[in-house]
Amino acid sequence: MDAYSRSVSSGACKKTSKIYQDLKLARLHSASARTLSIMDTVLKVLAPSVKAALKPLDALYFESLPPSRRPRIGIVGGGFAGLRCADVLLRNGFKVTILEARNRLGGRIFQQRLPNGHLVDVGANWIHGTNDNPIMDLVQETRTAVGVWDSMSCAFDEDGRLLPLEEGEKYSTLMWKIIEDAFEHSNKHGSEIDPDRSLLDFFREQVVMRIPDTEPDYERQRNLVLQVAELWGSFVGSPLSRQSLKFFWLEECIEGENLFCAGTYHKVLEKVAQPALEGAEIRYQTRVTEVHGKSTGPNDVVRVMTADGQCLEFEEVVVTCPLGWLKQNLQAFSPPLPDRLCKAIRNISYGNLEKVYISFPTSFWLTTSLDEGRTVQGFCQWLAPKYAPDTNPNRWLNETVELGSLGAAAHPTLLFYTYGEQSHYLTSQLRSLPSQKDKDAFLFEYFRPYYSRLPSYDASDINCQPTACFATDWSGDELAGNGSYCNFQAGLLEGDKDIVAMRHGVPAEGIWLAGEHTAPFVALGTVTGAYWSGEHVAKRIVTGVLGREG
């Protein structure tokens, strides 16, 4: 979940929300206690008899053991889940080896420098919820700049007309009210909802109820609300028609504001990676091809095979590869993963969200237009455009967030979010072009029908001509699983149980899973979720090893 999102849980419904019931069970400890030793929490949750058997314990417990007896843990993948897992394990004296197929850490958290000199996030852009969120703590600790836009979103209708502010706000407010009601309906009645019902089905019913036939121009109003609703695809990386209504409650987020990471995740990544860089063995450009559980060989160890022919042995292995990678590599595990776990990996959908950054000499859209007296600050949508038949015959919605009003971190750049078929089309076209010049020309032309409608645009003004761009290609990234993050598609039967099955892993074989797809429900698909998932697995490993040693 990357484009901006909202939490719609009130304090009153938190007691009954399945999201928050799960959070109590799945979370390791409060975000405010992020720097405390995991052992403080372990001692709180263990039964009195186990506590007595363990006697005095602290983070130095394993440091007193000979190096040969210190548990060896392999972590496949050096993203936020793997890095946080390594941090907790290292604090408790484990020997940690990170096997990273790329030549860098961070996984889907990655930055690129634009030709205008500004650093931008290739992966996640947002902090999802500010209340009791460890990522927000890290943002503050690293003094990373964040941004929020107070102005109303702007929208162009299908004919390219900029909707009046009052009209745009009316449809946006109604759209979010339906989203809120959909969360509540899914949370209360999920067990009764037909699995094939989509969020789009719910919207179609609601607009008829809320915009009756007696209202003037009711068909146009309904159509506009449905078009505005399509921007939900930028949250989950899939169209509204594919979003499960039954499991829509799983898309709810942490409470608080949703902030744009204006200073990028660069400093936060450095902070999260620091313990691993200082204490773990990190093997870059090491691609894992097979994971053999404890039952497949002697010595009660997990064996990991790599593409370059290495065979590495560990007491436990944490696989933090993206869900898309797991879907494509189930054959890598021996013995085969349990049927319920394989079913879970296949069941949960994997979205596709891409970004296109287009830079200009100045942020011309912030200058009040002479004809309409408008500016664009924050978000802008172009709804089902009819006016780009050559480049966009399918009338895919386009959405941008402008980066020119982010204070000290501002730069004259438009960030376009695309998803689904449009993302696949753009990335495939870009891959076919021979040079960066050709790629830039293609993107300038593709997005021209949209940015050329922004206030104060003048085709003859050099300040309105794009200077450079950058496009992501997660759908072409095999290590990312050719996509972005998990979501919950119509037809899903046991989405919550699927997440729990992946979260459980295969402890008996010494194989554990972590990543945003195994997070507490309230943080699925987010950076916070990946961070929490690595922390939670580390806690379980520590608890299990302590029990055996005791």
Coordinates of C-alpha atoms in Angstrom, one line a residue:
M1 CA 0.0 0.0 0.0
D2 CA 1.8 3.1 -1.2
A3 CA -0.3 5.9 -2.5
Y4 CA -1.9 7.8 0.3
S5 CA -4.4 6.0 2.4
R6 CA -6.7 6.6 5.3
S7 CA -7.6 4.9 8.6
V8 CA -11.3 5.0 9.3
S9 CA -11.5 3.2 12.6
S10 CA -12.8 5.4 15.4
G11 CA -11.9 4.8 19.0
A12 CA -15.4 3.4 19.6
C13 CA -15.1 0.6 17.0
K14 CA -11.5 -0.4 17.9
K15 CA -12.8 -2.7 20.6
T16 CA -14.7 -4.8 18.0
S17 CA -12.5 -4.3 14.9
K18 CA -10.9 -7.5 13.8
I19 CA -7.9 -5.4 12.7
Y20 CA -7.2 -4.3 16.3
Q21 CA -7.9 -7.6 17.8
D22 CA -5.2 -9.1 15.6
L23 CA -2.9 -6.3 16.4
K24 CA -2.9 -7.2 20.0
L25 CA -2.0 -10.8 19.2
A26 CA 0.5 -10.1 16.5
R27 CA 2.5 -7.1 17.6
L28 CA 5.6 -7.6 19.6
H29 CA 5.6 -4.5 21.7
S30 CA 4.7 -0.8 21.6
A31 CA 6.5 1.3 19.0
S32 CA 7.6 3.6 21.8
A33 CA 9.6 0.7 23.2
R34 CA 11.4 0.1 19.9
T35 CA 14.9 0.4 21.4
L36 CA 14.3 -1.9 24.4
S37 CA 15.7 -5.4 24.4
I38 CA 13.3 -8.0 23.1
M39 CA 14.0 -10.0 26.3
D40 CA 11.9 -7.5 28.3
T41 CA 8.9 -8.5 26.3
V42 CA 9.7 -12.2 26.2
L43 CA 9.8 -12.3 30.0
K44 CA 6.4 -10.6 30.1
V45 CA 4.7 -13.1 27.8
L46 CA 6.2 -16.3 29.1
A47 CA 4.4 -18.5 31.6
P48 CA 5.7 -18.3 35.2
S49 CA 7.1 -21.8 35.1
V50 CA 9.1 -21.0 32.0
K51 CA 10.4 -17.8 33.5
A52 CA 11.6 -19.7 36.5
A53 CA 13.4 -22.2 34.3
L54 CA 15.1 -19.5 32.4
K55 CA 16.2 -17.6 35.5
P56 CA 18.0 -14.3 35.0
L57 CA 18.1 -13.5 31.3
D58 CA 19.1 -10.4 29.3
A59 CA 20.4 -9.5 25.9
L60 CA 23.8 -10.9 26.8
Y61 CA 22.5 -14.5 27.4
F62 CA 24.1 -15.9 24.3
E63 CA 27.2 -13.8 24.5
S64 CA 28.3 -16.1 27.3
L65 CA 28.2 -19.2 25.0
P66 CA 31.2 -20.3 23.0
P67 CA 31.0 -19.0 19.4
S68 CA 30.5 -22.5 18.2
R69 CA 27.2 -22.8 20.2
R70 CA 25.7 -19.5 19.3
P71 CA 22.7 -20.1 17.1
R72 CA 23.3 -19.4 13.4
I73 CA 20.4 -17.7 11.7
G74 CA 20.1 -17.2 7.9
I75 CA 18.0 -14.4 6.6
V76 CA 17.0 -14.4 3.0
G77 CA 16.5 -10.8 1.8
G78 CA 17.8 -7.6 3.2
G79 CA 14.7 -5.5 3.1
F80 CA 13.0 -3.9 6.2
A81 CA 11.7 -7.2 7.4
G82 CA 15.1 -8.9 7.2
L83 CA 17.0 -5.9 8.6
R84 CA 14.7 -5.6 11.6
C85 CA 14.8 -9.3 12.2
A86 CA 18.6 -9.2 12.1
D87 CA 18.7 -6.3 14.6
V88 CA 16.6 -8.1 17.2
L89 CA 18.5 -11.4 16.8
L90 CA 21.9 -9.7 17.0
R91 CA 20.9 -8.0 20.3
N92 CA 20.3 -11.4 21.7
G93 CA 23.7 -12.9 20.7
F94 CA 22.7 -14.8 17.6
K95 CA 25.0 -15.1 14.6
V96 CA 23.2 -13.7 11.6
T97 CA 24.0 -14.0 7.9
I98 CA 21.9 -12.0 5.4
L99 CA 21.7 -13.4 1.9
E100 CA 20.8 -10.6 -0.4
A101 CA 20.4 -11.1 -4.1
R102 CA 20.9 -7.5 -5.0
N103 CA 24.1 -5.4 -4.5
R104 CA 22.4 -3.3 -1.9
L105 CA 20.1 -3.4 1.2
G106 CA 16.6 -2.1 1.4
G107 CA 14.7 -4.4 -1.0
R108 CA 11.7 -2.4 -2.2
I109 CA 12.9 0.6 -0.2
F110 CA 15.2 2.3 -2.7
Q111 CA 16.1 5.8 -3.9
Q112 CA 17.0 7.2 -7.3
R113 CA 18.5 10.7 -8.0
L114 CA 16.6 12.6 -10.7
P115 CA 18.5 14.6 -13.3
N116 CA 17.5 17.8 -11.4
G117 CA 19.6 16.5 -8.5
H118 CA 16.7 15.6 -6.1
L119 CA 16.5 12.2 -4.5
V120 CA 13.2 10.3 -4.8
D121 CA 11.8 7.0 -3.5
V122 CA 11.5 4.3 -6.1
G123 CA 9.5 2.2 -3.6
A124 CA 7.4 3.4 -0.7
N125 CA 6.6 7.1 -0.4
W126 CA 4.3 7.2 2.6
I127 CA 4.2 6.7 6.4
H128 CA 0.9 5.0 7.0
G129 CA -0.5 6.3 10.3
T130 CA 1.4 8.3 12.9
N131 CA -0.1 6.8 16.1
D132 CA 2.2 4.3 17.8
N133 CA 4.1 3.6 14.6
P134 CA 7.8 2.7 14.8
I135 CA 8.5 4.0 11.3
M136 CA 7.2 7.4 12.5
D137 CA 9.6 7.2 15.4
L138 CA 12.5 6.6 13.0
V139 CA 11.4 9.4 10.8
Q140 CA 11.5 11.8 13.7
E141 CA 14.8 10.3 15.0
T142 CA 16.5 10.8 11.7
R143 CA 14.8 14.2 11.1
T144 CA 13.4 13.1 7.8
A145 CA 11.2 15.7 6.2
V146 CA 7.6 14.8 5.8
G147 CA 4.8 16.6 3.9
V148 CA 1.1 16.9 4.1
W149 CA -1.3 18.9 1.9
D150 CA -4.2 20.8 3.5
S151 CA -5.6 22.0 0.2
M152 CA -8.5 20.2 -1.6
S153 CA -7.7 17.6 -4.3
C154 CA -8.3 18.8 -7.9
A155 CA -10.1 16.7 -10.5
F156 CA -10.6 16.9 -14.3
D157 CA -13.7 15.3 -15.7
E158 CA -13.7 13.0 -18.7
D159 CA -13.8 15.9 -21.1
G160 CA -10.8 17.6 -19.5
R161 CA -12.8 20.2 -17.6
L162 CA -11.4 21.2 -14.2
L163 CA -14.3 20.6 -11.8
P164 CA -15.2 23.5 -9.5
L165 CA -13.7 23.1 -6.1
E166 CA -17.2 22.7 -4.5
E167 CA -18.2 20.0 -6.9
G168 CA -14.9 18.2 -6.7
E169 CA -15.0 18.3 -2.9
K170 CA -18.6 16.9 -3.0
Y171 CA -17.7 13.9 -5.0
S172 CA -14.5 13.3 -3.1
T173 CA -16.3 13.5 0.3
L174 CA -19.0 11.1 -0.9
M175 CA -16.3 8.7 -2.2
W176 CA -14.6 8.6 1.1
K177 CA -17.8 8.2 3.0
I178 CA -18.6 5.1 0.9
I179 CA -15.1 3.8 1.6
E180 CA -15.7 4.3 5.3
D181 CA -19.0 2.5 5.2
A182 CA -17.4 -0.3 3.2
F183 CA -14.9 -0.8 5.9
E184 CA -17.6 -1.0 8.5
H185 CA -19.8 -3.3 6.4
S186 CA -16.8 -5.6 5.7
N187 CA -15.8 -5.7 9.4
K188 CA -19.3 -6.5 10.6
H189 CA -20.6 -8.7 7.9
G190 CA -17.6 -10.3 6.3
S191 CA -18.6 -13.8 7.1
E192 CA -21.9 -13.3 5.3
I193 CA -20.6 -11.5 2.2
D194 CA -20.4 -13.4 -1.1
P195 CA -16.7 -13.9 -1.8
D196 CA -17.2 -12.7 -5.4
R197 CA -18.6 -9.3 -4.4
S198 CA -16.2 -6.5 -5.1
L199 CA -15.7 -3.1 -3.7
L200 CA -17.0 -1.8 -7.1
D201 CA -20.2 -3.7 -6.6
F202 CA -20.7 -2.0 -3.2
F203 CA -20.0 1.4 -4.8
R204 CA -22.5 0.9 -7.6
E205 CA -25.2 0.1 -5.0
Q206 CA -24.3 3.0 -2.8
V207 CA -24.3 5.7 -5.5
V208 CA -27.8 4.7 -6.5
M209 CA -28.9 5.1 -2.8
R210 CA -27.1 8.3 -2.2
I211 CA -27.8 10.0 -5.5
P212 CA -31.5 9.2 -6.2
D213 CA -33.1 9.6 -9.6
T214 CA -34.9 12.7 -8.3
E215 CA -31.6 14.6 -8.2
P216 CA -30.8 16.7 -11.3
D217 CA -28.2 15.2 -13.6
Y218 CA -28.1 12.1 -11.4
E219 CA -26.5 9.9 -14.0
R220 CA -23.5 12.2 -14.4
Q221 CA -23.1 12.6 -10.7
R222 CA -23.1 8.8 -10.1
N223 CA -20.6 8.4 -12.9
L224 CA -18.3 10.9 -11.5
V225 CA -18.3 9.3 -8.0
L226 CA -17.5 5.9 -9.6
Q227 CA -14.7 7.5 -11.6
V228 CA -13.3 9.2 -8.4
A229 CA -13.5 5.8 -6.7
E230 CA -11.1 4.3 -9.2
L231 CA -8.3 6.1 -7.4
W232 CA -8.5 3.3 -4.8
G233 CA -6.5 1.3 -7.2
S234 CA -3.5 3.5 -6.4
F235 CA -3.7 2.2 -2.8
V236 CA -3.8 -1.5 -3.5
G237 CA -2.2 -1.7 -6.9
S238 CA -5.2 -3.3 -8.6
P239 CA -8.5 -2.1 -10.0
L240 CA -11.6 -1.4 -7.9
S241 CA -13.4 -4.3 -9.6
R242 CA -10.8 -6.8 -8.2
Q243 CA -10.9 -5.6 -4.5
S244 CA -12.7 -8.0 -2.2
L245 CA -15.5 -6.6 -0.3
K246 CA -15.5 -9.6 2.1
F247 CA -11.9 -8.9 3.1
F248 CA -11.9 -5.1 2.6
W249 CA -11.4 -4.8 6.3
L250 CA -7.9 -6.1 5.8
E251 CA -7.0 -2.8 4.0
E252 CA -7.5 -0.7 7.1
C253 CA -4.5 1.2 8.3
I254 CA -2.9 2.5 11.5
E255 CA -4.6 5.5 13.0
G256 CA -3.3 9.0 12.6
E257 CA -2.1 11.0 9.7
N258 CA -0.7 9.6 6.5
L259 CA 2.4 11.6 5.7
F260 CA 4.4 11.8 2.5
C261 CA 8.1 11.0 3.1
A262 CA 9.3 14.2 1.5
G263 CA 12.9 13.6 2.5
T264 CA 12.7 10.0 1.2
Y265 CA 13.3 6.8 3.2
H266 CA 17.0 7.2 2.7
K267 CA 17.9 8.1 6.3
V268 CA 15.4 5.7 7.8
L269 CA 16.9 2.9 5.8
E270 CA 20.4 3.8 7.0
K271 CA 19.2 3.6 10.6
V272 CA 17.4 0.3 10.2
A273 CA 20.3 -1.2 8.3
Q274 CA 23.0 0.0 10.8
P275 CA 22.8 -3.0 13.3
A276 CA 23.1 -5.5 10.4
L277 CA 26.0 -3.6 8.8
E278 CA 27.8 -3.6 12.1
G279 CA 27.0 -7.1 13.4
A280 CA 25.9 -9.4 10.7
E281 CA 27.6 -11.2 7.8
I282 CA 26.0 -9.8 4.7
R283 CA 26.5 -11.7 1.4
Y284 CA 25.5 -9.5 -1.5
Q285 CA 24.5 -10.7 -5.0
T286 CA 23.8 -14.1 -3.4
R287 CA 20.6 -15.5 -4.9
V288 CA 18.9 -18.3 -3.0
T289 CA 17.6 -21.1 -5.2
E290 CA 16.7 -23.9 -2.7
V291 CA 15.8 -24.1 1.0
H292 CA 16.0 -27.6 2.6
G293 CA 14.3 -28.0 6.0
K294 CA 15.7 -29.8 9.0
S295 CA 14.0 -33.1 8.2
T296 CA 15.9 -33.4 4.9
G297 CA 19.3 -34.0 6.3
P298 CA 21.4 -34.7 9.4
N299 CA 22.5 -32.5 12.2
D300 CA 19.0 -30.8 12.6
V301 CA 20.0 -27.8 10.3
V302 CA 18.4 -25.9 7.5
R303 CA 20.5 -26.0 4.3
V304 CA 20.3 -23.1 1.8
M305 CA 21.5 -23.6 -1.8
T306 CA 22.6 -20.5 -3.8
A307 CA 22.8 -19.9 -7.5
D308 CA 26.6 -19.9 -7.4
G309 CA 26.7 -23.4 -5.9
Q310 CA 27.2 -22.7 -2.2
C311 CA 25.5 -24.8 0.5
L312 CA 25.1 -22.9 3.7
E313 CA 23.8 -24.4 7.0
F314 CA 21.8 -22.6 9.7
E315 CA 19.8 -23.5 12.8
E316 CA 16.9 -21.4 11.5
V317 CA 16.2 -19.6 8.2
V318 CA 13.9 -16.5 7.8
V319 CA 12.7 -16.0 4.3
T320 CA 11.7 -12.4 3.7
C321 CA 11.3 -12.5 -0.1
P322 CA 8.2 -10.7 -1.4
L323 CA 4.9 -12.6 -1.8
G324 CA 5.3 -12.4 -5.6
W325 CA 8.6 -14.3 -5.4
L326 CA 7.1 -16.9 -3.1
K327 CA 4.3 -17.5 -5.6
Q328 CA 6.9 -18.1 -8.4
N329 CA 9.3 -20.2 -6.3
L330 CA 7.3 -22.7 -4.2
Q331 CA 9.4 -25.5 -5.8
A332 CA 12.4 -24.0 -4.0
F333 CA 11.4 -25.5 -0.6
S334 CA 12.1 -29.1 0.4
P335 CA 10.2 -30.8 1.8
P336 CA 7.3 -29.0 0.0
L337 CA 5.7 -26.3 2.2
P338 CA 2.5 -27.6 3.9
D339 CA -0.6 -27.6 1.7
R340 CA -2.3 -24.9 3.8
L341 CA 0.7 -22.6 3.5
C342 CA 1.0 -23.1 -0.3
K343 CA -2.7 -22.4 -0.6
A344 CA -2.3 -19.2 1.4
I345 CA 0.6 -18.0 -0.8
R346 CA -1.4 -18.7 -3.9
N347 CA -4.6 -17.2 -2.6
I348 CA -3.4 -13.7 -1.6
S349 CA -3.2 -11.4 -4.6
Y350 CA -0.1 -9.4 -5.5
G351 CA -0.7 -5.8 -6.9
N352 CA 1.3 -3.7 -9.3
L353 CA 1.9 0.0 -8.6
E354 CA 4.3 2.0 -10.6
K355 CA 5.5 5.6 -10.4
V356 CA 6.6 8.1 -13.0
Y357 CA 8.4 11.3 -11.9
I358 CA 8.4 14.1 -14.4
S359 CA 10.4 17.3 -13.6
F360 CA 10.0 20.8 -14.9
P361 CA 12.1 24.0 -14.6
T362 CA 9.5 25.4 -12.1
S363 CA 6.4 24.3 -10.3
F364 CA 4.1 26.3 -12.7
W365 CA 0.9 24.6 -11.3
L366 CA 1.4 26.6 -8.1
T367 CA 1.0 29.9 -9.9
T368 CA -2.6 31.1 -10.0
S369 CA -4.0 30.8 -13.5
L370 CA -5.4 34.0 -15.1
D371 CA -8.5 32.3 -16.6
E372 CA -9.8 30.3 -13.6
G373 CA -7.9 31.7 -10.7
R374 CA -6.9 28.2 -9.6
T375 CA -3.7 26.4 -8.5
V376 CA -3.0 22.7 -7.9
Q377 CA -1.5 21.8 -4.6
G378 CA -1.3 18.2 -3.5
F379 CA -3.3 15.7 -5.5
C380 CA -4.9 15.9 -8.9
Q381 CA -6.9 13.3 -10.8
W382 CA -7.8 13.0 -14.5
L383 CA -11.0 10.9 -14.6
A384 CA -11.6 8.5 -17.4
P385 CA -10.1 10.9 -20.1
K386 CA -11.8 10.9 -23.5
Y387 CA -9.2 13.4 -24.8
A388 CA -6.2 11.0 -25.2
P389 CA -7.6 8.4 -27.6
D390 CA -4.2 7.7 -29.2
T391 CA -2.2 7.2 -26.1
N392 CA -4.9 6.1 -23.6
P393 CA -7.8 4.5 -25.6
N394 CA -8.8 2.5 -22.4
R395 CA -9.4 5.8 -20.6
W396 CA -7.3 4.8 -17.6
L397 CA -7.5 7.2 -14.7
N398 CA -4.3 9.2 -14.0
E399 CA -3.3 10.7 -10.7
T400 CA -0.5 12.8 -9.6
V401 CA 0.9 14.3 -6.4
E402 CA 2.9 17.4 -7.0
L403 CA 6.2 17.8 -5.1
G404 CA 6.5 21.6 -5.5
S405 CA 4.9 22.5 -2.2
L406 CA 6.8 20.3 0.2
G407 CA 8.7 23.1 2.0
A408 CA 12.4 22.7 2.2
A409 CA 12.2 19.3 0.4
A410 CA 10.2 20.7 -2.5
H411 CA 11.2 20.4 -6.1
P412 CA 9.4 21.0 -9.4
T413 CA 8.3 17.5 -10.0
L414 CA 5.0 15.7 -10.6
L415 CA 4.7 12.1 -9.3
F416 CA 2.2 10.0 -11.3
Y417 CA 0.9 6.8 -9.8
T418 CA -0.3 4.1 -12.1
Y419 CA -1.6 0.6 -11.5
G420 CA -3.0 -2.5 -13.1
E421 CA -3.2 -2.6 -16.9
Q422 CA -1.8 0.9 -17.3
S423 CA 1.3 0.0 -15.3
H424 CA 1.9 -3.1 -17.4
Y425 CA 1.4 -1.2 -20.6
L426 CA 3.8 1.6 -19.6
T427 CA 6.6 -0.7 -18.3
S428 CA 6.4 -3.0 -21.3
Q429 CA 6.6 0.0 -23.7
L430 CA 9.6 1.5 -21.9
R431 CA 11.5 -1.8 -21.9
S432 CA 11.1 -1.9 -25.7
L433 CA 12.7 1.5 -26.3
P434 CA 16.5 1.6 -27.0
S435 CA 17.6 4.7 -25.2
Q436 CA 16.8 7.0 -22.2
K437 CA 16.1 9.8 -24.7
D438 CA 13.4 7.6 -26.4
K439 CA 12.0 6.6 -23.0
D440 CA 11.7 10.3 -21.9
A441 CA 10.1 11.3 -25.2
F442 CA 7.5 8.5 -24.8
L443 CA 6.6 9.5 -21.2
F444 CA 6.4 13.2 -22.0
E445 CA 4.0 12.5 -24.8
Y446 CA 2.0 10.0 -22.8
F447 CA 1.4 12.3 -19.8
R448 CA 1.2 15.6 -21.8
P449 CA -2.7 15.4 -22.1
Y450 CA -2.7 15.6 -18.3
Y451 CA 0.0 18.0 -17.1
S452 CA -0.9 20.4 -20.0
R453 CA -4.3 20.9 -18.3
L454 CA -2.8 22.1 -15.0
P455 CA -3.3 25.8 -14.1
S456 CA -0.9 28.2 -15.7
Y457 CA 0.4 25.8 -18.3
D458 CA 1.6 27.5 -21.4
A459 CA 3.1 25.3 -24.2
S460 CA 5.2 28.2 -25.4
D461 CA 6.7 28.8 -21.9
I462 CA 10.0 26.9 -21.3
N463 CA 9.1 26.7 -17.6
C464 CA 6.2 24.4 -18.6
Q465 CA 8.3 22.0 -20.6
P466 CA 9.4 18.8 -18.9
T467 CA 13.2 18.5 -18.4
A468 CA 13.6 14.9 -17.3
C469 CA 11.7 11.9 -15.9
F470 CA 12.1 8.6 -14.2
A471 CA 9.8 5.6 -14.2
T472 CA 9.8 2.5 -12.0
D473 CA 9.6 -1.0 -13.2
W474 CA 8.6 -3.3 -10.3
S475 CA 6.6 -5.5 -12.6
G476 CA 9.8 -6.3 -14.5
D477 CA 11.8 -7.0 -11.3
E478 CA 12.0 -10.7 -10.6
L479 CA 13.4 -10.2 -7.1
A480 CA 10.4 -8.1 -6.3
G481 CA 8.1 -10.9 -7.5
N482 CA 7.2 -8.8 -10.6
G483 CA 4.8 -6.6 -8.6
S484 CA 4.5 -4.4 -5.5
Y485 CA 2.7 -5.7 -2.4
C486 CA -0.1 -7.9 -1.3
N487 CA -3.8 -7.2 -1.7
F488 CA -7.1 -9.0 -1.4
Q489 CA -9.0 -9.8 -4.6
A490 CA -12.7 -10.7 -5.1
G491 CA -13.2 -14.4 -4.9
L492 CA -11.0 -14.8 -1.8
L493 CA -12.4 -17.2 0.7
E494 CA -10.1 -17.1 3.8
G495 CA -8.0 -14.0 3.5
D496 CA -7.4 -13.5 7.2
K497 CA -6.5 -17.2 7.7
D498 CA -4.2 -17.1 4.7
I499 CA -2.2 -14.3 6.3
V500 CA -2.0 -16.1 9.6
A501 CA -0.8 -19.3 7.8
M502 CA 2.0 -17.3 6.1
R503 CA 2.8 -15.6 9.4
H504 CA 3.2 -19.0 11.1
G505 CA 5.7 -20.4 8.6
V506 CA 7.1 -23.9 9.2
P507 CA 8.9 -23.7 12.6
A508 CA 9.3 -27.5 12.8
E509 CA 11.5 -27.3 9.6
G510 CA 13.3 -24.2 10.9
I511 CA 11.7 -22.2 8.0
W512 CA 10.1 -18.9 8.9
L513 CA 8.4 -16.2 6.7
A514 CA 8.5 -12.5 7.1
G515 CA 7.5 -9.5 5.0
E516 CA 4.6 -7.1 4.5
H517 CA 2.4 -10.1 3.6
T518 CA 2.8 -11.6 7.1
A519 CA 2.3 -8.4 9.0
P520 CA -0.4 -7.6 11.6
F521 CA -3.6 -7.0 9.6
V522 CA -3.5 -3.3 10.4
A523 CA -0.1 -2.9 8.6
L524 CA -0.3 -5.3 5.6
G525 CA 1.3 -3.9 2.5
T526 CA 3.3 -1.2 4.3
V527 CA 6.8 -0.5 5.5
T528 CA 5.6 -0.6 9.1
G529 CA 4.2 -4.1 8.4
A530 CA 7.4 -5.4 7.0
Y531 CA 9.3 -4.0 10.0
W532 CA 6.9 -5.5 12.5
S533 CA 6.9 -8.9 10.8
G534 CA 10.7 -9.2 11.0
E535 CA 10.5 -8.2 14.7
H536 CA 7.8 -10.7 15.4
V537 CA 9.6 -13.7 13.8
A538 CA 12.8 -12.8 15.7
K539 CA 10.8 -12.8 18.9
R540 CA 9.5 -16.3 18.2
I541 CA 12.9 -17.6 17.3
V542 CA 14.5 -16.2 20.5
T543 CA 11.6 -17.6 22.6
G544 CA 12.0 -21.0 21.0
V545 CA 15.8 -21.2 21.4
L546 CA 15.6 -19.9 25.0
G547 CA 13.1 -22.7 25.8
R548 CA 15.4 -25.3 24.3
E549 CA 18.5 -24.0 26.1
G550 CA 16.6 -23.8 29.4

